[in-house]
Amino acid sequence: MPTIGELLDVLEEIAPAHLAMADDPIGLQIGRKSDKFSPCVVTLDITPEVLNWAKEKGAEAVVAHHPLFFNPPRDLAGDSLQVQCVRLAMANSIAIIAAHTNWDAAPGGVNDTLARMLGLADIEAFGGDITVQDCKMVTFLPADGLDSVVDALAGAGAGDIGLYKRCAFHSEGLGTFEPQEGANPIVGEVGSRETTPERRVEMRFSSHRRKAVEAALLSAHPYDQPAYDIWDVSTEAHSLPRIGSMSPTTFSEFVGHVDRSLGSSSRGFGHAGKKVRRIAVVGGSGGRYWLSAKLAGADALVTGEVRHHEAVEAAETGICLVDSGHYHTEQPGMAEMRDRLESQMPTANFLLFEPLPGHCGRP
């Protein structure tokens, strides 16, 4: 039976933590990494109804899109929704994990799924609203230790560049050193100067992996005192929203297409006869992206929540907005997550929670 820690590792592959917006409380919120689980419930929200359903199914873990804790309660003495959920989870030994804006931004996540549901072509990200700092590590080691150290660093997340893993550069050189009293050299002797062939190894990684990469190096390096450097090399922009194209149609016809595709009852803000072709999407509360969508060339933005002032401002610029609700713009992404988890953890059982209309925020 898999552990919560193994589930977190798979989630890191599917929805990397560095893609989350700053201060988004993603990850393990209740539970221990060493706990075992099966089955696991995948859900949009954490509510008492969800946790009671998980209990009925014998689930020992819940992966939710919306974190239970945005603002943690000061105590557990009340009867708020948060407190009820904490009590239910702890009483039934159910771990709670959140994958929020990291899953929104991830390839194949909430927004890519929404774009596909609408039949958009040439889907791409826009906005660059998440900045990720990259680092580079350089270390020096004997040639016979090269593969094991690179494997360890790659296992900690170093060397991932686009669709390639274990990317590293190494070159040959000579290292010189003089072991002192108390040292335990694998080459040379204490008190004697030594010159030995070494390999210089370079690998890149995202800054949020720094502790894990450094720990992997210190554990795998054959020298008792490894020499290494880490420095910042670049920043990379990632985006939550997506934009794509479809055959030109009127805005009123497009709203009907959205509802047929998502099963929603959307509110449209814009001129009914306006022709739309380039469509931006942001699952959940994404009305604030109307301006960046407009600048990216979108004729319309489909999202899960549009505030009045956003609709007013967008109307003045000519971009149309479609409010299809949180459930209908984000739930398809949770179905995709269930499928991805099931594919990558075949020994575990993953169940998708789908509330009845009128329950858990579903219209």
Short mmCIF file of C-alpha atoms in Angstrom, two decimals:
data_model
loop_
_atom_site.label_atom_id
_atom_site.label_comp_id
_atom_site.label_asym_id
_atom_site.label_seq_id
_atom_site.Cartn_x
_atom_site.Cartn_y
_atom_site.Cartn_z
CA MET A 1 0.00 0.00 0.00
CA PRO A 2 1.49 3.40 -0.97
CA THR A 3 2.29 6.14 1.54
CA ILE A 4 1.22 9.76 1.71
CA GLY A 5 4.84 10.69 1.03
CA GLU A 6 4.77 8.72 -2.22
CA LEU A 7 1.50 10.42 -3.17
CA LEU A 8 3.12 13.81 -2.55
CA ASP A 9 6.04 12.81 -4.78
CA VAL A 10 3.67 11.95 -7.63
CA LEU A 11 1.75 15.19 -7.12
CA GLU A 12 5.05 17.06 -7.36
CA GLU A 13 5.53 15.52 -10.81
CA ILE A 14 1.96 16.30 -11.90
CA ALA A 15 1.61 19.74 -10.29
CA PRO A 16 5.06 21.02 -9.25
CA ALA A 17 5.00 23.16 -6.12
CA HIS A 18 7.09 25.91 -7.69
CA LEU A 19 4.20 26.67 -10.07
CA ALA A 20 2.01 27.81 -7.16
CA MET A 21 1.45 31.49 -6.56
CA ALA A 22 3.22 33.05 -3.58
CA ASP A 23 1.61 32.28 -0.21
CA ASP A 24 -0.73 29.65 -1.69
CA PRO A 25 -0.96 27.02 1.09
CA ILE A 26 -0.57 23.91 -1.04
CA GLY A 27 0.68 20.48 -0.04
CA LEU A 28 0.03 18.33 3.02
CA GLN A 29 -2.31 20.12 5.43
CA ILE A 30 -3.35 17.25 7.69
CA GLY A 31 -1.61 13.89 8.09
CA ARG A 32 1.84 12.33 8.05
CA LYS A 33 4.02 11.37 5.11
CA SER A 34 4.64 7.94 6.61
CA ASP A 35 0.93 7.05 6.73
CA LYS A 36 -0.33 4.54 4.18
CA PHE A 37 -3.49 5.08 2.16
CA SER A 38 -5.91 3.57 -0.32
CA PRO A 39 -8.29 4.67 -1.58
CA CYS A 40 -7.87 8.44 -2.05
CA VAL A 41 -10.66 10.90 -2.83
CA VAL A 42 -10.04 13.67 -5.37
CA THR A 43 -12.31 16.68 -4.90
CA LEU A 44 -12.70 20.34 -5.75
CA ASP A 45 -13.42 21.41 -2.16
CA ILE A 46 -13.06 20.10 1.38
CA THR A 47 -16.40 20.00 3.22
CA PRO A 48 -17.95 17.78 5.91
CA GLU A 49 -19.99 16.12 3.14
CA VAL A 50 -16.81 15.25 1.24
CA LEU A 51 -15.09 13.87 4.34
CA ASN A 52 -18.11 11.81 5.36
CA TRP A 53 -18.24 10.39 1.83
CA ALA A 54 -14.52 9.62 2.07
CA LYS A 55 -15.15 7.85 5.38
CA GLU A 56 -17.92 5.75 3.81
CA LYS A 57 -15.56 4.73 1.01
CA GLY A 58 -12.81 3.83 3.48
CA ALA A 59 -10.53 6.54 2.07
CA GLU A 60 -7.46 7.56 4.04
CA ALA A 61 -6.48 10.56 1.93
CA VAL A 62 -8.17 13.45 0.15
CA VAL A 63 -6.56 15.56 -2.57
CA ALA A 64 -8.45 18.83 -2.97
CA HIS A 65 -8.04 21.74 -5.34
CA HIS A 66 -9.02 24.42 -2.83
CA PRO A 67 -6.92 24.28 0.37
CA LEU A 68 -8.74 23.74 3.66
CA PHE A 69 -6.47 26.31 5.31
CA PHE A 70 -6.07 29.71 3.70
CA ASN A 71 -6.33 31.35 7.10
CA PRO A 72 -5.92 28.61 9.75
CA PRO A 73 -8.24 28.83 12.80
CA ARG A 74 -6.69 30.05 16.05
CA ASP A 75 -8.27 27.14 17.91
CA LEU A 76 -10.53 24.13 17.38
CA ALA A 77 -13.08 25.14 19.99
CA GLY A 78 -15.74 26.49 17.63
CA ASP A 79 -17.98 24.87 15.04
CA SER A 80 -16.91 26.61 11.85
CA LEU A 81 -16.71 24.70 8.57
CA GLN A 82 -12.92 24.55 8.91
CA VAL A 83 -13.09 23.20 12.45
CA GLN A 84 -15.69 20.58 11.51
CA CYS A 85 -13.44 19.40 8.67
CA VAL A 86 -10.37 19.22 10.90
CA ARG A 87 -12.25 17.14 13.47
CA LEU A 88 -13.65 14.78 10.85
CA ALA A 89 -10.29 14.32 9.14
CA MET A 90 -8.40 13.66 12.36
CA ALA A 91 -11.09 11.44 13.88
CA ASN A 92 -11.06 9.24 10.78
CA SER A 93 -7.31 9.42 10.05
CA ILE A 94 -7.84 11.08 6.67
CA ALA A 95 -4.90 13.03 5.27
CA ILE A 96 -5.71 16.28 3.44
CA ILE A 97 -3.58 17.56 0.57
CA ALA A 98 -4.13 20.67 -1.54
CA ALA A 99 -3.05 21.19 -5.17
CA HIS A 100 -4.30 24.66 -6.03
CA THR A 101 -2.63 27.24 -8.28
CA ASN A 102 0.15 24.76 -9.03
CA TRP A 103 -2.49 22.55 -10.67
CA ASP A 104 -4.05 25.58 -12.39
CA ALA A 105 -0.71 26.39 -14.02
CA ALA A 106 0.62 22.86 -14.58
CA PRO A 107 0.70 21.34 -18.07
CA GLY A 108 -2.51 19.35 -18.45
CA GLY A 109 -3.98 20.97 -15.34
CA VAL A 110 -7.20 22.87 -14.68
CA ASN A 111 -6.79 25.48 -17.41
CA ASP A 112 -5.40 23.20 -20.09
CA THR A 113 -8.29 20.82 -19.39
CA LEU A 114 -10.82 23.67 -19.60
CA ALA A 115 -9.37 24.81 -22.93
CA ARG A 116 -9.60 21.27 -24.32
CA MET A 117 -13.18 20.91 -23.07
CA LEU A 118 -14.09 23.97 -25.14
CA GLY A 119 -12.41 22.50 -28.21
CA LEU A 120 -9.77 25.21 -28.53
CA ALA A 121 -6.82 24.72 -30.86
CA ASP A 122 -3.25 26.04 -30.60
CA ILE A 123 -3.51 26.30 -26.82
CA GLU A 124 -0.74 28.28 -25.10
CA ALA A 125 -0.10 30.02 -21.80
CA PHE A 126 -0.06 33.78 -21.40
CA GLY A 127 0.44 36.33 -18.65
CA GLY A 128 3.67 35.22 -16.96
CA ASP A 129 2.19 35.82 -13.51
CA ILE A 130 4.31 33.22 -11.67
CA THR A 131 8.07 33.73 -11.48
CA VAL A 132 10.36 30.80 -10.71
CA GLN A 133 14.02 31.28 -9.75
CA ASP A 134 16.45 28.74 -11.20
CA CYS A 135 19.77 27.78 -9.61
CA LYS A 136 22.88 25.97 -10.78
CA MET A 137 25.04 23.62 -8.74
CA VAL A 138 28.66 22.87 -9.59
CA THR A 139 30.59 20.13 -7.80
CA PHE A 140 33.84 18.21 -8.26
CA LEU A 141 34.27 14.46 -7.85
CA PRO A 142 36.22 11.43 -9.07
CA ALA A 143 35.11 9.99 -12.40
CA ASP A 144 33.94 6.70 -10.89
CA GLY A 145 31.46 8.60 -8.69
CA LEU A 146 29.89 10.56 -11.55
CA ASP A 147 26.84 8.44 -12.36
CA SER A 148 25.77 7.81 -8.78
CA VAL A 149 25.99 11.51 -7.86
CA VAL A 150 24.15 12.66 -11.00
CA ASP A 151 21.46 10.04 -10.32
CA ALA A 152 21.05 11.30 -6.74
CA LEU A 153 20.85 14.94 -7.83
CA ALA A 154 18.34 14.08 -10.56
CA GLY A 155 16.27 12.17 -8.02
CA ALA A 156 16.09 15.35 -5.94
CA GLY A 157 14.84 17.36 -8.91
CA ALA A 158 18.02 18.69 -10.50
CA GLY A 159 18.56 18.48 -14.24
CA ASP A 160 14.93 18.91 -15.34
CA ILE A 161 14.88 21.11 -18.45
CA GLY A 162 11.60 21.11 -20.36
CA LEU A 163 10.81 17.58 -21.47
CA TYR A 164 14.30 16.33 -20.56
CA LYS A 165 15.45 14.87 -17.24
CA ARG A 166 18.90 14.22 -15.75
CA CYS A 167 20.47 17.04 -17.79
CA ALA A 168 24.07 17.60 -16.68
CA PHE A 169 27.37 18.87 -18.07
CA HIS A 170 30.71 17.50 -16.94
CA SER A 171 34.30 18.22 -17.88
CA GLU A 172 37.69 16.85 -16.88
CA GLY A 173 40.29 18.60 -14.75
CA LEU A 174 42.72 18.24 -11.87
CA GLY A 175 41.86 18.78 -8.22
CA THR A 176 44.45 19.59 -5.57
CA PHE A 177 44.08 19.34 -1.80
CA GLU A 178 45.94 18.54 1.42
CA PRO A 179 43.94 16.48 3.96
CA GLN A 180 44.27 17.66 7.56
CA GLU A 181 44.12 15.76 10.84
CA GLY A 182 40.66 14.22 11.28
CA ALA A 183 39.94 14.03 7.54
CA ASN A 184 39.00 10.72 5.93
CA PRO A 185 40.20 11.02 2.31
CA ILE A 186 39.43 8.34 -0.27
CA VAL A 187 42.39 9.67 -2.29
CA GLY A 188 45.73 10.67 -0.75
CA GLU A 189 46.89 10.75 2.86
CA VAL A 190 46.57 13.13 5.81
CA GLY A 191 49.29 15.78 5.69
CA SER A 192 50.29 15.13 2.08
CA ARG A 193 49.46 17.32 -0.89
CA GLU A 194 47.50 15.48 -3.54
CA THR A 195 46.68 16.14 -7.21
CA THR A 196 44.06 13.85 -8.72
CA PRO A 197 41.88 13.70 -11.85
CA GLU A 198 38.35 14.96 -11.17
CA ARG A 199 35.14 15.73 -13.01
CA ARG A 200 33.38 19.08 -12.78
CA VAL A 201 29.60 18.49 -12.84
CA GLU A 202 26.96 21.20 -13.44
CA MET A 203 23.19 20.83 -13.05
CA ARG A 204 20.28 23.28 -12.93
CA PHE A 205 17.23 23.15 -10.66
CA SER A 206 14.36 25.30 -9.39
CA SER A 207 15.21 27.21 -6.23
CA HIS A 208 12.45 25.55 -4.21
CA ARG A 209 14.38 22.26 -4.58
CA ARG A 210 17.61 23.68 -3.16
CA LYS A 211 17.50 21.92 0.23
CA ALA A 212 16.66 18.56 -1.34
CA VAL A 213 19.36 18.88 -4.01
CA GLU A 214 21.99 19.93 -1.48
CA ALA A 215 21.05 17.06 0.84
CA ALA A 216 21.24 14.59 -2.06
CA LEU A 217 24.72 15.82 -2.98
CA LEU A 218 26.05 15.54 0.55
CA SER A 219 24.60 12.05 0.89
CA ALA A 220 25.83 10.67 -2.45
CA HIS A 221 29.19 12.42 -2.90
CA PRO A 222 32.14 10.05 -2.29
CA TYR A 223 34.29 12.71 -0.61
CA ASP A 224 33.92 13.30 3.12
CA GLN A 225 34.01 17.06 2.42
CA PRO A 226 32.51 17.79 -1.02
CA ALA A 227 33.41 21.04 -2.76
CA TYR A 228 30.40 22.65 -4.44
CA ASP A 229 28.84 26.00 -5.32
CA ILE A 230 25.20 27.01 -5.82
CA TRP A 231 24.10 30.28 -7.38
CA ASP A 232 21.06 31.88 -8.99
CA VAL A 233 21.18 31.79 -12.77
CA SER A 234 17.82 32.97 -14.16
CA THR A 235 14.15 33.47 -13.55
CA GLU A 236 11.44 31.79 -15.57
CA ALA A 237 7.87 33.02 -15.98
CA HIS A 238 4.95 30.60 -15.80
CA SER A 239 1.28 31.36 -16.29
CA LEU A 240 -2.10 30.20 -15.05
CA PRO A 241 -4.27 31.35 -17.99
CA ARG A 242 -4.47 29.70 -21.39
CA ILE A 243 -5.52 31.04 -24.78
CA GLY A 244 -6.52 29.23 -27.95
CA SER A 245 -8.48 29.52 -31.16
CA MET A 246 -11.77 28.29 -32.56
CA SER A 247 -13.87 28.89 -35.65
CA PRO A 248 -15.34 32.41 -35.61
CA THR A 249 -18.82 32.65 -34.12
CA THR A 250 -21.02 35.25 -32.46
CA PHE A 251 -20.66 35.79 -28.74
CA SER A 252 -24.20 34.59 -28.02
CA GLU A 253 -23.54 31.38 -29.97
CA PHE A 254 -20.25 30.97 -28.13
CA VAL A 255 -21.93 31.19 -24.70
CA GLY A 256 -24.24 28.39 -25.81
CA HIS A 257 -21.21 26.36 -26.90
CA VAL A 258 -19.62 26.86 -23.47
CA ASP A 259 -22.74 25.62 -21.71
CA ARG A 260 -23.06 22.57 -23.93
CA SER A 261 -19.38 21.75 -23.39
CA LEU A 262 -19.33 22.22 -19.61
CA GLY A 263 -22.93 21.52 -18.62
CA SER A 264 -23.10 25.02 -17.14
CA SER A 265 -25.60 27.88 -17.16
CA SER A 266 -23.23 30.72 -17.88
CA ARG A 267 -23.63 34.46 -17.67
CA GLY A 268 -22.29 36.31 -20.67
CA PHE A 269 -21.04 39.90 -20.55
CA GLY A 270 -20.63 41.41 -24.00
CA HIS A 271 -22.39 42.26 -27.25
CA ALA A 272 -24.38 39.25 -28.47
CA GLY A 273 -23.44 39.76 -32.11
CA LYS A 274 -19.71 40.32 -31.60
CA LYS A 275 -17.54 37.84 -33.50
CA VAL A 276 -15.19 35.85 -31.27
CA ARG A 277 -12.36 33.53 -32.31
CA ARG A 278 -9.47 33.84 -29.84
CA ILE A 279 -10.60 32.53 -26.45
CA ALA A 280 -8.83 32.84 -23.08
CA VAL A 281 -9.68 30.57 -20.14
CA VAL A 282 -9.03 30.75 -16.40
CA GLY A 283 -10.79 28.25 -14.14
CA GLY A 284 -12.20 29.60 -10.89
CA SER A 285 -11.93 33.23 -9.88
CA GLY A 286 -10.32 34.63 -13.02
CA GLY A 287 -12.26 37.74 -13.95
CA ARG A 288 -9.27 39.86 -12.99
CA TYR A 289 -7.38 38.42 -15.96
CA TRP A 290 -9.58 40.22 -18.48
CA LEU A 291 -6.96 42.88 -19.26
CA SER A 292 -4.05 40.47 -19.76
CA ALA A 293 -6.39 38.31 -21.89
CA LYS A 294 -7.24 41.36 -23.99
CA LEU A 295 -3.55 42.21 -24.39
CA ALA A 296 -2.88 38.59 -25.45
CA GLY A 297 -5.38 39.02 -28.28
CA ALA A 298 -8.43 37.31 -26.76
CA ASP A 299 -11.91 38.19 -27.99
CA ALA A 300 -13.50 36.51 -24.97
CA LEU A 301 -12.49 35.16 -21.55
CA VAL A 302 -14.17 32.12 -19.99
CA THR A 303 -13.76 31.90 -16.22
CA GLY A 304 -15.49 30.78 -13.05
CA GLU A 305 -16.15 34.13 -11.41
CA VAL A 306 -16.66 37.65 -12.78
CA ARG A 307 -17.15 40.57 -10.40
CA HIS A 308 -19.34 43.51 -11.37
CA HIS A 309 -16.50 46.00 -11.75
CA GLU A 310 -14.58 43.52 -13.91
CA ALA A 311 -17.56 43.16 -16.23
CA VAL A 312 -17.96 46.95 -16.44
CA GLU A 313 -14.28 47.57 -17.17
CA ALA A 314 -14.03 44.76 -19.71
CA ALA A 315 -17.12 45.98 -21.57
CA GLU A 316 -15.45 49.34 -22.13
CA THR A 317 -12.56 47.67 -23.98
CA GLY A 318 -14.66 45.31 -26.09
CA ILE A 319 -13.55 41.96 -24.65
CA CYS A 320 -16.42 39.61 -23.77
CA LEU A 321 -16.57 37.68 -20.49
CA VAL A 322 -18.26 34.36 -19.70
CA ASP A 323 -18.90 33.42 -16.05
CA SER A 324 -19.51 29.65 -15.92
CA GLY A 325 -18.95 29.17 -12.18
CA HIS A 326 -16.18 27.58 -10.16
CA TYR A 327 -17.59 24.07 -10.32
CA HIS A 328 -18.00 23.85 -14.08
CA THR A 329 -14.63 25.46 -14.88
CA GLU A 330 -12.57 23.55 -12.31
CA GLN A 331 -14.23 20.16 -11.80
CA PRO A 332 -13.06 18.84 -15.21
CA GLY A 333 -9.49 19.51 -14.07
CA MET A 334 -10.06 17.42 -10.95
CA ALA A 335 -11.32 14.54 -13.09
CA GLU A 336 -8.09 14.88 -15.07
CA MET A 337 -6.08 14.79 -11.83
CA ARG A 338 -7.85 11.60 -10.74
CA ASP A 339 -6.96 10.00 -14.06
CA ARG A 340 -3.33 11.13 -13.84
CA LEU A 341 -2.92 9.87 -10.27
CA GLU A 342 -4.55 6.56 -11.16
CA SER A 343 -2.18 6.17 -14.10
CA GLN A 344 0.96 6.93 -12.08
CA MET A 345 -0.03 5.04 -8.91
CA PRO A 346 -1.75 1.88 -10.18
CA THR A 347 -1.54 0.17 -6.78
CA ALA A 348 -3.82 2.83 -5.24
CA ASN A 349 -7.50 3.50 -5.88
CA PHE A 350 -8.57 7.09 -6.65
CA LEU A 351 -12.20 8.19 -6.39
CA LEU A 352 -13.60 11.42 -7.85
CA PHE A 353 -16.12 13.22 -5.64
CA GLU A 354 -18.93 14.74 -7.68
CA PRO A 355 -21.48 16.57 -5.52
CA LEU A 356 -25.16 16.60 -6.35
CA PRO A 357 -26.57 19.87 -7.71
CA GLY A 358 -27.03 22.28 -4.83
CA HIS A 359 -24.33 20.61 -2.72
CA CYS A 360 -20.77 21.75 -1.97
CA GLY A 361 -21.01 24.88 -4.11
CA ARG A 362 -22.29 23.10 -7.23
CA PRO A 363 -25.14 25.07 -8.87
#
